[in-house]
PDB file of C-alpha atoms in Angstrom:
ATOM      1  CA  UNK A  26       0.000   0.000   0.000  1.00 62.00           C
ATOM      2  CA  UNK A  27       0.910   3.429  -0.534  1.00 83.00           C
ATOM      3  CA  UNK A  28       0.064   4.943   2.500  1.00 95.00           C
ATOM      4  CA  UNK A  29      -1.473   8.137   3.108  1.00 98.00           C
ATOM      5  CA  UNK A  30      -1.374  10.627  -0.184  1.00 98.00           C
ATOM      6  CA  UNK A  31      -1.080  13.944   0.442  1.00 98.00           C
ATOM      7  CA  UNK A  32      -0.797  17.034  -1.810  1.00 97.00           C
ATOM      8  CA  UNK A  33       0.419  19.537  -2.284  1.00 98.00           C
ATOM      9  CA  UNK A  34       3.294  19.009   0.020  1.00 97.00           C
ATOM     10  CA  UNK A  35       4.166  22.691  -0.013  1.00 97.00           C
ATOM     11  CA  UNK A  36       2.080  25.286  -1.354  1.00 97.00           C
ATOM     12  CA  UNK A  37       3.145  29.135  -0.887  1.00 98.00           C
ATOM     13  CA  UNK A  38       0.096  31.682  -1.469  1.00 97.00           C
ATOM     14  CA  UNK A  39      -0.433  35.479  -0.353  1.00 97.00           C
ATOM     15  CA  UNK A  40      -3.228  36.322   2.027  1.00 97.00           C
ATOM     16  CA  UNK A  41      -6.608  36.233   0.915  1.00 97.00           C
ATOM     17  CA  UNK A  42      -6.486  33.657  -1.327  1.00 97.00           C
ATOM     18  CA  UNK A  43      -8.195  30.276  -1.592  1.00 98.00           C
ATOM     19  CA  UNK A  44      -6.259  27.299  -0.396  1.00 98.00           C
ATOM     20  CA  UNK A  45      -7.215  23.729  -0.716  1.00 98.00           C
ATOM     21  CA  UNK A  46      -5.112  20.681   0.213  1.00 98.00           C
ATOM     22  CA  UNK A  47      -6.056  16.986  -0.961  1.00 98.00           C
ATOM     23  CA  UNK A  48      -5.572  13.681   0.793  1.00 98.00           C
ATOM     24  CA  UNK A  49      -5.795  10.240  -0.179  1.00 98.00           C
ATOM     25  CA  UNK A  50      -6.425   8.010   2.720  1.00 97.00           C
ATOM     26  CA  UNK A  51      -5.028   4.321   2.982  1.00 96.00           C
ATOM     27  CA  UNK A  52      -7.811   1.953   0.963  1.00 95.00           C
ATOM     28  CA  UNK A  53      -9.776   0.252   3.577  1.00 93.00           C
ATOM     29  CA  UNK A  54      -9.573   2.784   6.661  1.00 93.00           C
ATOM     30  CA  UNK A  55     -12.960   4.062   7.434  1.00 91.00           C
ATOM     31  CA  UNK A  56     -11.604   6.830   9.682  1.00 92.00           C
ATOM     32  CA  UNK A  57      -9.624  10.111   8.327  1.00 95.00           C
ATOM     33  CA  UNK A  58      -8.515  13.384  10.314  1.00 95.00           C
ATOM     34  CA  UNK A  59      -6.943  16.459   9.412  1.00 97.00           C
ATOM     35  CA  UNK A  60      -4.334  17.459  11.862  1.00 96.00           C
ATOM     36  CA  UNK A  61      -2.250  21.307  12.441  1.00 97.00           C
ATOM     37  CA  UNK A  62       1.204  21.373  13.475  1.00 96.00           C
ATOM     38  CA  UNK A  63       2.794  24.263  14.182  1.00 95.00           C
ATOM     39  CA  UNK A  64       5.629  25.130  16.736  1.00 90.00           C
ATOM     40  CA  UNK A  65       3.482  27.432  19.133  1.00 89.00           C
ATOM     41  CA  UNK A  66       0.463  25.098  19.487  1.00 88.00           C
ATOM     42  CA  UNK A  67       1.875  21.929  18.297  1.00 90.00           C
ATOM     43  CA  UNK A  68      -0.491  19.157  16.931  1.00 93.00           C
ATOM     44  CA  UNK A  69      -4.107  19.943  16.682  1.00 92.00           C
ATOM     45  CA  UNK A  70      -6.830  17.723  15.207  1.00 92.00           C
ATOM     46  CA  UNK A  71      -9.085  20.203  13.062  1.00 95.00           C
ATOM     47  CA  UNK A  72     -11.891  17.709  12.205  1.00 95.00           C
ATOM     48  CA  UNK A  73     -12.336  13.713  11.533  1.00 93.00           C
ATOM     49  CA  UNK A  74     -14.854  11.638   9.519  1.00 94.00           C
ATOM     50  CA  UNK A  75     -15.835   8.085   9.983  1.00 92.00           C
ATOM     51  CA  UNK A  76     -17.244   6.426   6.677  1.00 93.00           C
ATOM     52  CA  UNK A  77     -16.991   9.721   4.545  1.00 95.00           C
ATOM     53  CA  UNK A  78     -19.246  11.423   7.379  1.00 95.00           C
ATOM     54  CA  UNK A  79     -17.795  14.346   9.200  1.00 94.00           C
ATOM     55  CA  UNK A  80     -18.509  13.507  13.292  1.00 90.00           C
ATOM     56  CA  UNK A  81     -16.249  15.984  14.506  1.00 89.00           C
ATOM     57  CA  UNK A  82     -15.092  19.710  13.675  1.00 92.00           C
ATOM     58  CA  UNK A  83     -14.892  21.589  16.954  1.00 90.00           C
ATOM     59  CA  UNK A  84     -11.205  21.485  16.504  1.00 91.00           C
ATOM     60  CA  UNK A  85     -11.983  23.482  12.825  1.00 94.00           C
ATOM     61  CA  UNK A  86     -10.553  27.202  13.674  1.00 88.00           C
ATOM     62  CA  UNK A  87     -13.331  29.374  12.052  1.00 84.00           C
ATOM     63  CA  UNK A  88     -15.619  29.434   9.492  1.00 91.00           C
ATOM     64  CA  UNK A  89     -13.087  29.780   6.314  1.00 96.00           C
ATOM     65  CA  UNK A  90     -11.770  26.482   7.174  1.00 97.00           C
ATOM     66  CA  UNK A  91     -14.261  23.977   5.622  1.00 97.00           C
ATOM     67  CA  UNK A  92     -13.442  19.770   4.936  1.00 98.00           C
ATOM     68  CA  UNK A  93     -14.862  17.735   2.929  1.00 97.00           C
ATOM     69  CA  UNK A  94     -14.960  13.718   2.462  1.00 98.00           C
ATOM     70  CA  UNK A  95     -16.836  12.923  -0.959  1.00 97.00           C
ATOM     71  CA  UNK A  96     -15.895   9.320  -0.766  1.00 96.00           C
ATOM     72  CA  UNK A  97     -13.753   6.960   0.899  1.00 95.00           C
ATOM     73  CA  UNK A  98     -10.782   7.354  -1.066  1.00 96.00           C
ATOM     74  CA  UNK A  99     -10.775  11.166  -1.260  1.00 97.00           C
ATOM     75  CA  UNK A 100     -11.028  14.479   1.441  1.00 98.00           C
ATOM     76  CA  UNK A 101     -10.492  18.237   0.980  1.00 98.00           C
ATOM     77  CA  UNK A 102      -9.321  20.522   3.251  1.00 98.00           C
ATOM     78  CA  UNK A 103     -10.232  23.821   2.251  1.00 98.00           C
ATOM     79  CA  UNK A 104      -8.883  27.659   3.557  1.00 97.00           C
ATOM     80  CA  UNK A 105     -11.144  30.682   2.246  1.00 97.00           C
ATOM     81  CA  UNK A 106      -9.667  33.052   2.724  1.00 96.00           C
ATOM     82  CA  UNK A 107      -6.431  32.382   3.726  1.00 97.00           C
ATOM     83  CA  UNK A 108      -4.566  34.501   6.461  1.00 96.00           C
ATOM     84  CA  UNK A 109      -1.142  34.531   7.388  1.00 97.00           C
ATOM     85  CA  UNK A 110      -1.802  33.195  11.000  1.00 96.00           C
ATOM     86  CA  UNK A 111      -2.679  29.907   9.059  1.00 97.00           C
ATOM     87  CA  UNK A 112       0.714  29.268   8.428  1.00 97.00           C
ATOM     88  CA  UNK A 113       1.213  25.917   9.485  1.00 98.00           C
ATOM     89  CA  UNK A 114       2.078  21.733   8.627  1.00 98.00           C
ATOM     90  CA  UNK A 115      -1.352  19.967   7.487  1.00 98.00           C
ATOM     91  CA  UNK A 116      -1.627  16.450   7.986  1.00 98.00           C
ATOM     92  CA  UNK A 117      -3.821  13.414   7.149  1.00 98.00           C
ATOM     93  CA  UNK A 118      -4.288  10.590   8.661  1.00 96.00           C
ATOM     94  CA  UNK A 119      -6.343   7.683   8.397  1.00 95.00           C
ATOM     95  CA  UNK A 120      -6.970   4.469  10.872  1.00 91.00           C
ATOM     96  CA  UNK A 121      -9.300   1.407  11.022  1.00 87.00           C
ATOM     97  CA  UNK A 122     -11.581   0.990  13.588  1.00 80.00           C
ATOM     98  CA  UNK A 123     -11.045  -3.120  13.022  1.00 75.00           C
ATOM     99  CA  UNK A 124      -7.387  -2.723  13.826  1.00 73.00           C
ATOM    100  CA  UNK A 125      -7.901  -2.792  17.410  1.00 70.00           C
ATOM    101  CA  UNK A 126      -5.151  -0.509  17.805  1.00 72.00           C
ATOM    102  CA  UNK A 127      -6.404   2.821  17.284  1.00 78.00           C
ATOM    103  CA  UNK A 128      -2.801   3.155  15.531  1.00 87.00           C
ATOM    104  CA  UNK A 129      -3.180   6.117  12.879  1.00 92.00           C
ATOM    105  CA  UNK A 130      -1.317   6.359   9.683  1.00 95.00           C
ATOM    106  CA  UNK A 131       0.117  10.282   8.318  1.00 97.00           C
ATOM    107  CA  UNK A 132       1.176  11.429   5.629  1.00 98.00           C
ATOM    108  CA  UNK A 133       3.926  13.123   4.882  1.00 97.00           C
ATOM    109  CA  UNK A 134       2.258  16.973   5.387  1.00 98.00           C
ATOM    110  CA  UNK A 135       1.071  19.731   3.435  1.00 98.00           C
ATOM    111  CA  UNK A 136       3.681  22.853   4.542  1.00 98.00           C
ATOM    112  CA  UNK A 137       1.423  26.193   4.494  1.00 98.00           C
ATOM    113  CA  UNK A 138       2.667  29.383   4.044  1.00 98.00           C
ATOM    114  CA  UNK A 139       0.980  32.532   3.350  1.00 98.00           C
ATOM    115  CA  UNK A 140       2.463  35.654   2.856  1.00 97.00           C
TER     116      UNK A 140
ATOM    117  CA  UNK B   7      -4.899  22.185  26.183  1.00 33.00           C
ATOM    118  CA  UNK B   8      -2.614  18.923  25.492  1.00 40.00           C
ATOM    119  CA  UNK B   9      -3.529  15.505  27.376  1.00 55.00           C
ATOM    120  CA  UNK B  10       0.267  14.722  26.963  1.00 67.00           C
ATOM    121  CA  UNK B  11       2.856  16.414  28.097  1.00 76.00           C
ATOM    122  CA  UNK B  12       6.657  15.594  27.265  1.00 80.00           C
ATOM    123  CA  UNK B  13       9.532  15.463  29.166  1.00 79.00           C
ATOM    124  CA  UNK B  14      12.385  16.324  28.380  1.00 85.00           C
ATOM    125  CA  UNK B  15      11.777  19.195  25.409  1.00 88.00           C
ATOM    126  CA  UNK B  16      15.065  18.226  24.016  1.00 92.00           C
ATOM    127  CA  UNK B  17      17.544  15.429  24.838  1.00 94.00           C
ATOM    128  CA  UNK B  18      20.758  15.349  23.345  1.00 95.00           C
ATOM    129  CA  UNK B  19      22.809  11.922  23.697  1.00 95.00           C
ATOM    130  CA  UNK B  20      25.606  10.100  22.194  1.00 97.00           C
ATOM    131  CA  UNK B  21      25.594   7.316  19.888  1.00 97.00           C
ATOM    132  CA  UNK B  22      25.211   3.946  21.951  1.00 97.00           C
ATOM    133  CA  UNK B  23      23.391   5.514  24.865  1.00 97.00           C
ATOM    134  CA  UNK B  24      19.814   4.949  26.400  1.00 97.00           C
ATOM    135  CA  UNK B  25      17.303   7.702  25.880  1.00 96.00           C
ATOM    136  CA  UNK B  26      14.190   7.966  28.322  1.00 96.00           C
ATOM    137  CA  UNK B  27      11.523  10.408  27.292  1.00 95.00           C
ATOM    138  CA  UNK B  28       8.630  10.877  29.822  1.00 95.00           C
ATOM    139  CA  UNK B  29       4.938  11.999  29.174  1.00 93.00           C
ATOM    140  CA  UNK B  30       2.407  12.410  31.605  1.00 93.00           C
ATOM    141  CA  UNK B  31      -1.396  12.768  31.233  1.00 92.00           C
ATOM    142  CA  UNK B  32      -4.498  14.389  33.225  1.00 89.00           C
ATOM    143  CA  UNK B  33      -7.457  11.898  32.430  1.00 86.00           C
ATOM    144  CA  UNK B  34      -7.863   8.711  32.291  1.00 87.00           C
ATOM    145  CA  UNK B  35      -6.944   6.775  29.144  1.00 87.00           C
ATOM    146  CA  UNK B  36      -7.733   3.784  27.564  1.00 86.00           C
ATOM    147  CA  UNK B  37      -4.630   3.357  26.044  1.00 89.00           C
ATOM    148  CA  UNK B  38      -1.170   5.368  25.053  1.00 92.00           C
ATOM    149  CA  UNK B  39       0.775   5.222  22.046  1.00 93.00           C
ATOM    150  CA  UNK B  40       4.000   6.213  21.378  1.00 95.00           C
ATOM    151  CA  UNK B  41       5.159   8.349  17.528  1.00 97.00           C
ATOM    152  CA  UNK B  42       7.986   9.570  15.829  1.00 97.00           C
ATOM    153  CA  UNK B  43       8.332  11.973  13.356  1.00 97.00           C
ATOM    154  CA  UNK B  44      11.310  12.991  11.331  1.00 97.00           C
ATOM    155  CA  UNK B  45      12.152  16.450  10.433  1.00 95.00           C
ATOM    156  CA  UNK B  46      10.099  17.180   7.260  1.00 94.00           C
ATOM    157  CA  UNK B  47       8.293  13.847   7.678  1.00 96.00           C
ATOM    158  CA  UNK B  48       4.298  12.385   9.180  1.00 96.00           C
ATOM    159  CA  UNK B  49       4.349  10.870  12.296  1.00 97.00           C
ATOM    160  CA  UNK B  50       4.978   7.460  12.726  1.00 97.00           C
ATOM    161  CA  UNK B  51       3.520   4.806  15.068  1.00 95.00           C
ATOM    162  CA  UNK B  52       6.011   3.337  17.411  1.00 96.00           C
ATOM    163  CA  UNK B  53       4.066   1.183  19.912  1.00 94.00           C
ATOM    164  CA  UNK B  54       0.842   1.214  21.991  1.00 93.00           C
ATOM    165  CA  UNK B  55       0.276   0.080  25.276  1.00 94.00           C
ATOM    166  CA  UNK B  56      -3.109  -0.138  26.771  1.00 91.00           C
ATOM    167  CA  UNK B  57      -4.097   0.837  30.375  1.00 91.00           C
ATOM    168  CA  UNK B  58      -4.047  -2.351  31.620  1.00 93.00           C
ATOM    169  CA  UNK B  59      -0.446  -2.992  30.919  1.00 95.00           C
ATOM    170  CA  UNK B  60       2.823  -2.110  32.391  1.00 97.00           C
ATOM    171  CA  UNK B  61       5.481  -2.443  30.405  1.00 97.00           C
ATOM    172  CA  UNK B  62       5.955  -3.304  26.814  1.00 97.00           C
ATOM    173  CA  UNK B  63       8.539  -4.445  24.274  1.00 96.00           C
ATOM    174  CA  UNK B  64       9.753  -3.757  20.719  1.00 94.00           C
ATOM    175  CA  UNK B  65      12.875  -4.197  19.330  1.00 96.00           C
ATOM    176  CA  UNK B  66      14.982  -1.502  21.172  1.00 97.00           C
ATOM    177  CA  UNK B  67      12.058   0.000  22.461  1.00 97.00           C
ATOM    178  CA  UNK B  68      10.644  -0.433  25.516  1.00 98.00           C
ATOM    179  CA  UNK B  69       7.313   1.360  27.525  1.00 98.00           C
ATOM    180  CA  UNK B  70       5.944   1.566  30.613  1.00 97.00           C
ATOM    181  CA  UNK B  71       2.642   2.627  31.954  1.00 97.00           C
ATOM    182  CA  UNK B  72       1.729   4.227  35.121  1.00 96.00           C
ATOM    183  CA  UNK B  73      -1.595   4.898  35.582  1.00 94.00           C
ATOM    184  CA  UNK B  74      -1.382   6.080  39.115  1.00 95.00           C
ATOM    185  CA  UNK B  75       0.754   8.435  38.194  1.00 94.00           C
ATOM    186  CA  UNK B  76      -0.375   9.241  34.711  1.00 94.00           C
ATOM    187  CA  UNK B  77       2.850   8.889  33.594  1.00 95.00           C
ATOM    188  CA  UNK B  78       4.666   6.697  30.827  1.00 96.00           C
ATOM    189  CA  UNK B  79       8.041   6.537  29.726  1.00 96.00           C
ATOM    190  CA  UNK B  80       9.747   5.692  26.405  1.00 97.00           C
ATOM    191  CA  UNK B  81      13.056   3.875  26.395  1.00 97.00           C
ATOM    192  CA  UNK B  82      15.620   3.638  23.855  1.00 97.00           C
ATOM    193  CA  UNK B  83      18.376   1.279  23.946  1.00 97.00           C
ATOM    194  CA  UNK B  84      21.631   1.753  22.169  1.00 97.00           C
ATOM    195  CA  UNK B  85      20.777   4.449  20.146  1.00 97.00           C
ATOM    196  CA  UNK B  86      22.135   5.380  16.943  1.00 97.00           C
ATOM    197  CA  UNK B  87      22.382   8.323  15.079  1.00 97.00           C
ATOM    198  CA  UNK B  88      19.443   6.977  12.931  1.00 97.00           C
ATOM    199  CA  UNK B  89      16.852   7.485  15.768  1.00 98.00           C
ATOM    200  CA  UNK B  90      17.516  11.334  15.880  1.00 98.00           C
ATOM    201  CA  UNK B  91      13.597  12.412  15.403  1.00 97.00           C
ATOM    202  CA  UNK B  92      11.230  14.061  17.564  1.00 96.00           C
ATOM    203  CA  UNK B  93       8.982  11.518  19.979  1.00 96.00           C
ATOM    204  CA  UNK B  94       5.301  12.279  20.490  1.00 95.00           C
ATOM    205  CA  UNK B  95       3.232  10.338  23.384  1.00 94.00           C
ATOM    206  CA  UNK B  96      -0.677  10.428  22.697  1.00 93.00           C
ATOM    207  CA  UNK B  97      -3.296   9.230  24.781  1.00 90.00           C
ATOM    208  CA  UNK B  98      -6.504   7.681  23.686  1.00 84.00           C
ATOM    209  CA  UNK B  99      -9.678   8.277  26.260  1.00 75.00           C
ATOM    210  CA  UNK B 100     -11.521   6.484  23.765  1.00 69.00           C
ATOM    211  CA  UNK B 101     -13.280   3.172  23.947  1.00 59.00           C
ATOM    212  CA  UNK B 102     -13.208   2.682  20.343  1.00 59.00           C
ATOM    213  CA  UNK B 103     -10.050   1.106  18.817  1.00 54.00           C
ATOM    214  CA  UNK B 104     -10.406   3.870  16.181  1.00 56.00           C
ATOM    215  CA  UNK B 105      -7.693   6.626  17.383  1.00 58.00           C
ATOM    216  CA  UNK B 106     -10.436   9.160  17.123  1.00 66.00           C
ATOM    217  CA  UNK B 107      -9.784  10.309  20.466  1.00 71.00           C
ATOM    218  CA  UNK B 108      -5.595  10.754  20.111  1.00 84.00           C
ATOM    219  CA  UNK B 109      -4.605  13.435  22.140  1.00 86.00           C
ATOM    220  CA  UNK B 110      -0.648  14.684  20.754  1.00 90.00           C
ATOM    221  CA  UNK B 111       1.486  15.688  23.678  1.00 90.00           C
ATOM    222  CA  UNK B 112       4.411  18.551  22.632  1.00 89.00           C
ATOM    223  CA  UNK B 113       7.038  16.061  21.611  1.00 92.00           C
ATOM    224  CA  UNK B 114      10.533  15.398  22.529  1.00 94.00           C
ATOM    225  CA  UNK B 115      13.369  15.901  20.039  1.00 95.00           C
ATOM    226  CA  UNK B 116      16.325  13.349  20.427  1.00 97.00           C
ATOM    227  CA  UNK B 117      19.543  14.400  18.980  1.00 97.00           C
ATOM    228  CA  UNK B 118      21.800  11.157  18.805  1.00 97.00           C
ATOM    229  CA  UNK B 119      25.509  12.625  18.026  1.00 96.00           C
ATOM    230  CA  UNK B 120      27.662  10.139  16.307  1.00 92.00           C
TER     231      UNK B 120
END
Protein backbone atom coordinates (compact mmCIF):
# COMPACT_ATOMS: atom_id res chain seq x y z
CA UNK A 1 0.00 0.00 0.00
CA UNK A 2 0.91 3.43 -0.53
CA UNK A 3 0.06 4.94 2.50
CA UNK A 4 -1.47 8.14 3.11
CA UNK A 5 -1.37 10.63 -0.18
CA UNK A 6 -1.08 13.94 0.44
CA UNK A 7 -0.80 17.03 -1.81
CA UNK A 8 0.42 19.54 -2.28
CA UNK A 9 3.29 19.01 0.02
CA UNK A 10 4.17 22.69 -0.01
CA UNK A 11 2.08 25.29 -1.35
CA UNK A 12 3.15 29.14 -0.89
CA UNK A 13 0.10 31.68 -1.47
CA UNK A 14 -0.43 35.48 -0.35
CA UNK A 15 -3.23 36.32 2.03
CA UNK A 16 -6.61 36.23 0.91
CA UNK A 17 -6.49 33.66 -1.33
CA UNK A 18 -8.19 30.28 -1.59
CA UNK A 19 -6.26 27.30 -0.40
CA UNK A 20 -7.22 23.73 -0.72
CA UNK A 21 -5.11 20.68 0.21
CA UNK A 22 -6.06 16.99 -0.96
CA UNK A 23 -5.57 13.68 0.79
CA UNK A 24 -5.79 10.24 -0.18
CA UNK A 25 -6.42 8.01 2.72
CA UNK A 26 -5.03 4.32 2.98
CA UNK A 27 -7.81 1.95 0.96
CA UNK A 28 -9.78 0.25 3.58
CA UNK A 29 -9.57 2.78 6.66
CA UNK A 30 -12.96 4.06 7.43
CA UNK A 31 -11.60 6.83 9.68
CA UNK A 32 -9.62 10.11 8.33
CA UNK A 33 -8.52 13.38 10.31
CA UNK A 34 -6.94 16.46 9.41
CA UNK A 35 -4.33 17.46 11.86
CA UNK A 36 -2.25 21.31 12.44
CA UNK A 37 1.20 21.37 13.47
CA UNK A 38 2.79 24.26 14.18
CA UNK A 39 5.63 25.13 16.74
CA UNK A 40 3.48 27.43 19.13
CA UNK A 41 0.46 25.10 19.49
CA UNK A 42 1.87 21.93 18.30
CA UNK A 43 -0.49 19.16 16.93
CA UNK A 44 -4.11 19.94 16.68
CA UNK A 45 -6.83 17.72 15.21
CA UNK A 46 -9.08 20.20 13.06
CA UNK A 47 -11.89 17.71 12.21
CA UNK A 48 -12.34 13.71 11.53
CA UNK A 49 -14.85 11.64 9.52
CA UNK A 50 -15.84 8.08 9.98
CA UNK A 51 -17.24 6.43 6.68
CA UNK A 52 -16.99 9.72 4.54
CA UNK A 53 -19.25 11.42 7.38
CA UNK A 54 -17.79 14.35 9.20
CA UNK A 55 -18.51 13.51 13.29
CA UNK A 56 -16.25 15.98 14.51
CA UNK A 57 -15.09 19.71 13.68
CA UNK A 58 -14.89 21.59 16.95
CA UNK A 59 -11.20 21.48 16.50
CA UNK A 60 -11.98 23.48 12.82
CA UNK A 61 -10.55 27.20 13.67
CA UNK A 62 -13.33 29.37 12.05
CA UNK A 63 -15.62 29.43 9.49
CA UNK A 64 -13.09 29.78 6.31
CA UNK A 65 -11.77 26.48 7.17
CA UNK A 66 -14.26 23.98 5.62
CA UNK A 67 -13.44 19.77 4.94
CA UNK A 68 -14.86 17.73 2.93
CA UNK A 69 -14.96 13.72 2.46
CA UNK A 70 -16.84 12.92 -0.96
CA UNK A 71 -15.89 9.32 -0.77
CA UNK A 72 -13.75 6.96 0.90
CA UNK A 73 -10.78 7.35 -1.07
CA UNK A 74 -10.78 11.17 -1.26
CA UNK A 75 -11.03 14.48 1.44
CA UNK A 76 -10.49 18.24 0.98
CA UNK A 77 -9.32 20.52 3.25
CA UNK A 78 -10.23 23.82 2.25
CA UNK A 79 -8.88 27.66 3.56
CA UNK A 80 -11.14 30.68 2.25
CA UNK A 81 -9.67 33.05 2.72
CA UNK A 82 -6.43 32.38 3.73
CA UNK A 83 -4.57 34.50 6.46
CA UNK A 84 -1.14 34.53 7.39
CA UNK A 85 -1.80 33.20 11.00
CA UNK A 86 -2.68 29.91 9.06
CA UNK A 87 0.71 29.27 8.43
CA UNK A 88 1.21 25.92 9.49
CA UNK A 89 2.08 21.73 8.63
CA UNK A 90 -1.35 19.97 7.49
CA UNK A 91 -1.63 16.45 7.99
CA UNK A 92 -3.82 13.41 7.15
CA UNK A 93 -4.29 10.59 8.66
CA UNK A 94 -6.34 7.68 8.40
CA UNK A 95 -6.97 4.47 10.87
CA UNK A 96 -9.30 1.41 11.02
CA UNK A 97 -11.58 0.99 13.59
CA UNK A 98 -11.04 -3.12 13.02
CA UNK A 99 -7.39 -2.72 13.83
CA UNK A 100 -7.90 -2.79 17.41
CA UNK A 101 -5.15 -0.51 17.81
CA UNK A 102 -6.40 2.82 17.28
CA UNK A 103 -2.80 3.15 15.53
CA UNK A 104 -3.18 6.12 12.88
CA UNK A 105 -1.32 6.36 9.68
CA UNK A 106 0.12 10.28 8.32
CA UNK A 107 1.18 11.43 5.63
CA UNK A 108 3.93 13.12 4.88
CA UNK A 109 2.26 16.97 5.39
CA UNK A 110 1.07 19.73 3.43
CA UNK A 111 3.68 22.85 4.54
CA UNK A 112 1.42 26.19 4.49
CA UNK A 113 2.67 29.38 4.04
CA UNK A 114 0.98 32.53 3.35
CA UNK A 115 2.46 35.65 2.86
CA UNK B 1 -4.90 22.18 26.18
CA UNK B 2 -2.61 18.92 25.49
CA UNK B 3 -3.53 15.50 27.38
CA UNK B 4 0.27 14.72 26.96
CA UNK B 5 2.86 16.41 28.10
CA UNK B 6 6.66 15.59 27.27
CA UNK B 7 9.53 15.46 29.17
CA UNK B 8 12.39 16.32 28.38
CA UNK B 9 11.78 19.19 25.41
CA UNK B 10 15.07 18.23 24.02
CA UNK B 11 17.54 15.43 24.84
CA UNK B 12 20.76 15.35 23.35
CA UNK B 13 22.81 11.92 23.70
CA UNK B 14 25.61 10.10 22.19
CA UNK B 15 25.59 7.32 19.89
CA UNK B 16 25.21 3.95 21.95
CA UNK B 17 23.39 5.51 24.87
CA UNK B 18 19.81 4.95 26.40
CA UNK B 19 17.30 7.70 25.88
CA UNK B 20 14.19 7.97 28.32
CA UNK B 21 11.52 10.41 27.29
CA UNK B 22 8.63 10.88 29.82
CA UNK B 23 4.94 12.00 29.17
CA UNK B 24 2.41 12.41 31.61
CA UNK B 25 -1.40 12.77 31.23
CA UNK B 26 -4.50 14.39 33.22
CA UNK B 27 -7.46 11.90 32.43
CA UNK B 28 -7.86 8.71 32.29
CA UNK B 29 -6.94 6.77 29.14
CA UNK B 30 -7.73 3.78 27.56
CA UNK B 31 -4.63 3.36 26.04
CA UNK B 32 -1.17 5.37 25.05
CA UNK B 33 0.78 5.22 22.05
CA UNK B 34 4.00 6.21 21.38
CA UNK B 35 5.16 8.35 17.53
CA UNK B 36 7.99 9.57 15.83
CA UNK B 37 8.33 11.97 13.36
CA UNK B 38 11.31 12.99 11.33
CA UNK B 39 12.15 16.45 10.43
CA UNK B 40 10.10 17.18 7.26
CA UNK B 41 8.29 13.85 7.68
CA UNK B 42 4.30 12.38 9.18
CA UNK B 43 4.35 10.87 12.30
CA UNK B 44 4.98 7.46 12.73
CA UNK B 45 3.52 4.81 15.07
CA UNK B 46 6.01 3.34 17.41
CA UNK B 47 4.07 1.18 19.91
CA UNK B 48 0.84 1.21 21.99
CA UNK B 49 0.28 0.08 25.28
CA UNK B 50 -3.11 -0.14 26.77
CA UNK B 51 -4.10 0.84 30.37
CA UNK B 52 -4.05 -2.35 31.62
CA UNK B 53 -0.45 -2.99 30.92
CA UNK B 54 2.82 -2.11 32.39
CA UNK B 55 5.48 -2.44 30.40
CA UNK B 56 5.96 -3.30 26.81
CA UNK B 57 8.54 -4.44 24.27
CA UNK B 58 9.75 -3.76 20.72
CA UNK B 59 12.88 -4.20 19.33
CA UNK B 60 14.98 -1.50 21.17
CA UNK B 61 12.06 0.00 22.46
CA UNK B 62 10.64 -0.43 25.52
CA UNK B 63 7.31 1.36 27.52
CA UNK B 64 5.94 1.57 30.61
CA UNK B 65 2.64 2.63 31.95
CA UNK B 66 1.73 4.23 35.12
CA UNK B 67 -1.60 4.90 35.58
CA UNK B 68 -1.38 6.08 39.12
CA UNK B 69 0.75 8.44 38.19
CA UNK B 70 -0.38 9.24 34.71
CA UNK B 71 2.85 8.89 33.59
CA UNK B 72 4.67 6.70 30.83
CA UNK B 73 8.04 6.54 29.73
CA UNK B 74 9.75 5.69 26.40
CA UNK B 75 13.06 3.87 26.40
CA UNK B 76 15.62 3.64 23.85
CA UNK B 77 18.38 1.28 23.95
CA UNK B 78 21.63 1.75 22.17
CA UNK B 79 20.78 4.45 20.15
CA UNK B 80 22.14 5.38 16.94
CA UNK B 81 22.38 8.32 15.08
CA UNK B 82 19.44 6.98 12.93
CA UNK B 83 16.85 7.48 15.77
CA UNK B 84 17.52 11.33 15.88
CA UNK B 85 13.60 12.41 15.40
CA UNK B 86 11.23 14.06 17.56
CA UNK B 87 8.98 11.52 19.98
CA UNK B 88 5.30 12.28 20.49
CA UNK B 89 3.23 10.34 23.38
CA UNK B 90 -0.68 10.43 22.70
CA UNK B 91 -3.30 9.23 24.78
CA UNK B 92 -6.50 7.68 23.69
CA UNK B 93 -9.68 8.28 26.26
CA UNK B 94 -11.52 6.48 23.76
CA UNK B 95 -13.28 3.17 23.95
CA UNK B 96 -13.21 2.68 20.34
CA UNK B 97 -10.05 1.11 18.82
CA UNK B 98 -10.41 3.87 16.18
CA UNK B 99 -7.69 6.63 17.38
CA UNK B 100 -10.44 9.16 17.12
CA UNK B 101 -9.78 10.31 20.47
CA UNK B 102 -5.60 10.75 20.11
CA UNK B 103 -4.61 13.44 22.14
CA UNK B 104 -0.65 14.68 20.75
CA UNK B 105 1.49 15.69 23.68
CA UNK B 106 4.41 18.55 22.63
CA UNK B 107 7.04 16.06 21.61
CA UNK B 108 10.53 15.40 22.53
CA UNK B 109 13.37 15.90 20.04
CA UNK B 110 16.33 13.35 20.43
CA UNK B 111 19.54 14.40 18.98
CA UNK B 112 21.80 11.16 18.80
CA UNK B 113 25.51 12.62 18.03
CA UNK B 114 27.66 10.14 16.31
Amino acid sequence: DAGVIQSPRHEVTEMGQEVTLRCKPISGHDYLFWYRQTMMRGLELLIYFNNNVPIDDSGMPEDRFSAKMPNASFSTLKIQPSEPRDSAVYFCASSWRGSNTGELFFGEGSRLTVL
Amino acid sequence: SQQGEEDPQALSIQEGENATMNCSYKTSINNLQWYRQNSGRGLVHLILIRSNEREKHSGRLRVTLDTSKKSSSLLITASRAADTASYFCATDSSWETSGSRLTFGEGTQLTVNP
